[in-house]
Amino acid sequence: AAGTYEALREGDGVSFIATPTALQEDEVHPEEMLGEWDLSRAAGTPLCRWIFTDAPVATAAFAVRVGPGCEPGLAAFTPIAWRLEGGNVLVTSGSGASTLRFARQEDGGWAKVPERGRPLLMSRP
Protein backbone atom coordinates (compact mmCIF):
# COMPACT_ATOMS: atom_id res chain seq x y z
CA ALA A 1 0.00 0.00 0.00
CA ALA A 2 1.26 3.44 -0.86
CA GLY A 3 1.29 6.36 1.56
CA THR A 4 2.93 7.60 4.68
CA TYR A 5 2.43 5.89 8.03
CA GLU A 6 2.92 7.42 11.47
CA ALA A 7 3.98 5.28 14.43
CA LEU A 8 3.27 6.56 17.94
CA ARG A 9 4.80 4.80 20.94
CA GLU A 10 4.34 6.10 24.47
CA GLY A 11 7.56 7.73 25.67
CA ASP A 12 9.20 7.64 22.22
CA GLY A 13 9.38 10.17 19.44
CA VAL A 14 7.18 9.99 16.39
CA SER A 15 8.34 7.76 13.54
CA PHE A 16 7.25 8.28 9.96
CA ILE A 17 7.46 5.39 7.51
CA ALA A 18 6.85 5.92 3.81
CA THR A 19 7.42 4.12 0.56
CA PRO A 20 9.88 5.79 -1.84
CA THR A 21 7.03 6.58 -4.27
CA ALA A 22 5.01 8.26 -1.51
CA LEU A 23 7.99 10.43 -0.63
CA GLN A 24 8.38 11.55 -4.25
CA GLU A 25 4.69 12.46 -4.50
CA ASP A 26 4.82 14.55 -1.32
CA GLU A 27 8.03 16.35 -2.16
CA VAL A 28 7.75 20.01 -1.20
CA HIS A 29 9.90 22.69 -2.78
CA PRO A 30 10.97 25.78 -0.80
CA GLU A 31 9.43 28.08 -3.45
CA GLU A 32 5.98 26.64 -2.62
CA MET A 33 6.29 27.79 0.98
CA LEU A 34 7.40 31.39 0.41
CA GLY A 35 4.98 34.13 1.38
CA GLU A 36 2.19 34.58 3.89
CA TRP A 37 0.56 31.83 5.97
CA ASP A 38 -2.32 32.23 8.43
CA LEU A 39 -2.22 30.21 11.63
CA SER A 40 -5.46 29.10 13.27
CA ARG A 41 -6.87 26.60 15.76
CA ALA A 42 -9.93 26.08 13.54
CA ALA A 43 -10.27 26.66 9.78
CA GLY A 44 -11.25 30.21 8.86
CA THR A 45 -10.34 31.90 12.15
CA PRO A 46 -6.75 33.20 11.78
CA LEU A 47 -4.89 34.06 14.98
CA CYS A 48 -1.55 35.03 13.49
CA ARG A 49 0.25 35.45 10.18
CA TRP A 50 3.74 34.16 9.45
CA ILE A 51 5.71 35.23 6.40
CA PHE A 52 8.17 32.64 5.13
CA THR A 53 11.09 34.30 3.34
CA ASP A 54 13.99 32.97 1.30
CA ALA A 55 16.55 34.88 3.41
CA PRO A 56 18.99 32.28 4.79
CA VAL A 57 19.48 32.30 8.58
CA ALA A 58 21.27 28.97 9.06
CA THR A 59 22.29 25.92 7.05
CA ALA A 60 19.20 24.92 5.02
CA ALA A 61 16.95 27.29 7.03
CA PHE A 62 15.25 30.54 6.11
CA ALA A 63 13.86 33.52 8.04
CA VAL A 64 10.27 33.80 9.29
CA ARG A 65 8.62 37.17 9.98
CA VAL A 66 5.53 37.58 12.17
CA GLY A 67 2.70 39.74 10.84
CA PRO A 68 1.03 42.46 12.94
CA GLY A 69 -1.72 41.59 15.42
CA CYS A 70 -0.52 38.10 16.26
CA GLU A 71 -2.33 36.34 19.12
CA PRO A 72 -0.08 36.55 22.26
CA GLY A 73 0.37 32.79 22.69
CA LEU A 74 1.59 32.36 19.11
CA ALA A 75 3.63 35.57 19.23
CA ALA A 76 5.43 34.21 22.32
CA PHE A 77 6.66 31.25 20.25
CA THR A 78 8.79 33.80 18.33
CA PRO A 79 9.43 31.90 15.09
CA ILE A 80 12.83 32.73 13.62
CA ALA A 81 13.49 30.06 10.97
CA TRP A 82 11.77 27.50 8.76
CA ARG A 83 13.07 24.54 6.79
CA LEU A 84 11.82 21.50 4.93
CA GLU A 85 12.55 18.02 6.25
CA GLY A 86 11.03 14.77 5.02
CA GLY A 87 8.10 16.49 3.31
CA ASN A 88 7.28 18.46 6.46
CA VAL A 89 7.79 22.11 7.37
CA LEU A 90 9.73 22.71 10.58
CA VAL A 91 9.51 26.11 12.27
CA THR A 92 12.15 26.95 14.89
CA SER A 93 11.45 29.18 17.87
CA GLY A 94 13.72 31.99 19.02
CA SER A 95 12.23 31.76 22.54
CA GLY A 96 13.66 28.31 23.27
CA ALA A 97 10.33 26.54 22.71
CA SER A 98 10.43 23.26 20.82
CA THR A 99 10.38 23.24 17.02
CA LEU A 100 6.93 22.91 15.44
CA ARG A 101 6.46 20.32 12.68
CA PHE A 102 3.68 20.76 10.10
CA ALA A 103 2.51 18.04 7.69
CA ARG A 104 0.71 18.77 4.42
CA GLN A 105 -3.03 18.06 4.45
CA GLU A 106 -5.16 16.87 1.55
CA ASP A 107 -6.74 20.35 1.23
CA GLY A 108 -3.31 21.93 0.59
CA GLY A 109 -3.01 23.40 4.07
CA TRP A 110 -0.70 22.23 6.83
CA ALA A 111 -1.37 20.88 10.34
CA LYS A 112 0.90 20.59 13.37
CA VAL A 113 2.01 17.01 14.02
CA PRO A 114 1.79 15.15 16.26
CA GLU A 115 -1.65 16.50 17.17
CA ARG A 116 -1.12 16.59 20.93
CA GLY A 117 -2.73 19.49 22.77
CA ARG A 118 -4.46 22.17 20.75
CA PRO A 119 -4.51 21.87 16.95
CA LEU A 120 -2.58 24.40 14.89
CA LEU A 121 -3.36 24.82 11.22
CA MET A 122 -1.39 26.76 8.63
CA SER A 123 -3.10 27.93 5.43
CA ARG A 124 -2.79 30.59 2.76
CA PRO A 125 -4.70 33.83 3.51
Tab-separated table of N, CA and C in Angstrom, residues 2 8 12 16 39 41 47 51 61 65 68 70 73 108 116 118 124:
chain	number	residue	atom	x	y	z
A	2	ALA	N	0.495	2.205	-0.783
A	2	ALA	CA	1.262	3.445	-0.862
A	2	ALA	C	0.810	4.389	0.237
A	8	LEU	N	3.198	5.907	16.637
A	8	LEU	CA	3.273	6.556	17.941
A	8	LEU	C	3.515	5.497	19.002
A	12	ASP	N	8.257	7.531	23.336
A	12	ASP	CA	9.204	7.644	22.221
A	12	ASP	C	8.824	8.821	21.348
A	16	PHE	N	7.995	8.246	11.195
A	16	PHE	CA	7.250	8.280	9.955
A	16	PHE	C	7.860	7.273	9.002
A	39	LEU	N	-2.180	31.275	10.644
A	39	LEU	CA	-2.223	30.207	11.632
A	39	LEU	C	-3.546	30.290	12.364
A	41	ARG	N	-6.524	27.823	15.008
A	41	ARG	CA	-6.866	26.601	15.759
A	41	ARG	C	-7.995	25.870	15.047
A	47	LEU	N	-5.355	33.468	13.726
A	47	LEU	CA	-4.887	34.056	14.977
A	47	LEU	C	-3.569	34.784	14.792
A	51	ILE	N	5.219	35.015	7.763
A	51	ILE	CA	5.705	35.233	6.404
A	51	ILE	C	7.006	34.461	6.254
A	61	ALA	N	18.098	26.664	6.346
A	61	ALA	CA	16.954	27.287	7.031
A	61	ALA	C	16.808	28.729	6.566
A	65	ARG	N	9.050	35.905	9.362
A	65	ARG	CA	8.617	37.167	9.977
A	65	ARG	C	7.202	36.963	10.506
A	68	PRO	N	1.599	41.678	11.841
A	68	PRO	CA	1.034	42.464	12.943
A	68	PRO	C	-0.231	41.812	13.509
A	70	CYS	N	-0.596	39.534	15.966
A	70	CYS	CA	-0.519	38.100	16.264
A	70	CYS	C	-1.021	37.823	17.677
A	73	GLY	N	-0.214	34.121	22.510
A	73	GLY	CA	0.370	32.789	22.688
A	73	GLY	C	1.245	32.384	21.511
A	108	GLY	N	-4.390	21.020	0.957
A	108	GLY	CA	-3.314	21.932	0.588
A	108	GLY	C	-2.787	22.747	1.748
A	116	ARG	N	-0.916	16.530	19.482
A	116	ARG	CA	-1.119	16.593	20.928
A	116	ARG	C	-1.505	18.017	21.296
A	118	ARG	N	-3.571	21.446	21.643
A	118	ARG	CA	-4.465	22.173	20.747
A	118	ARG	C	-3.978	22.069	19.301
A	124	ARG	N	-2.972	29.333	3.477
A	124	ARG	CA	-2.786	30.592	2.757
A	124	ARG	C	-3.925	31.551	3.082
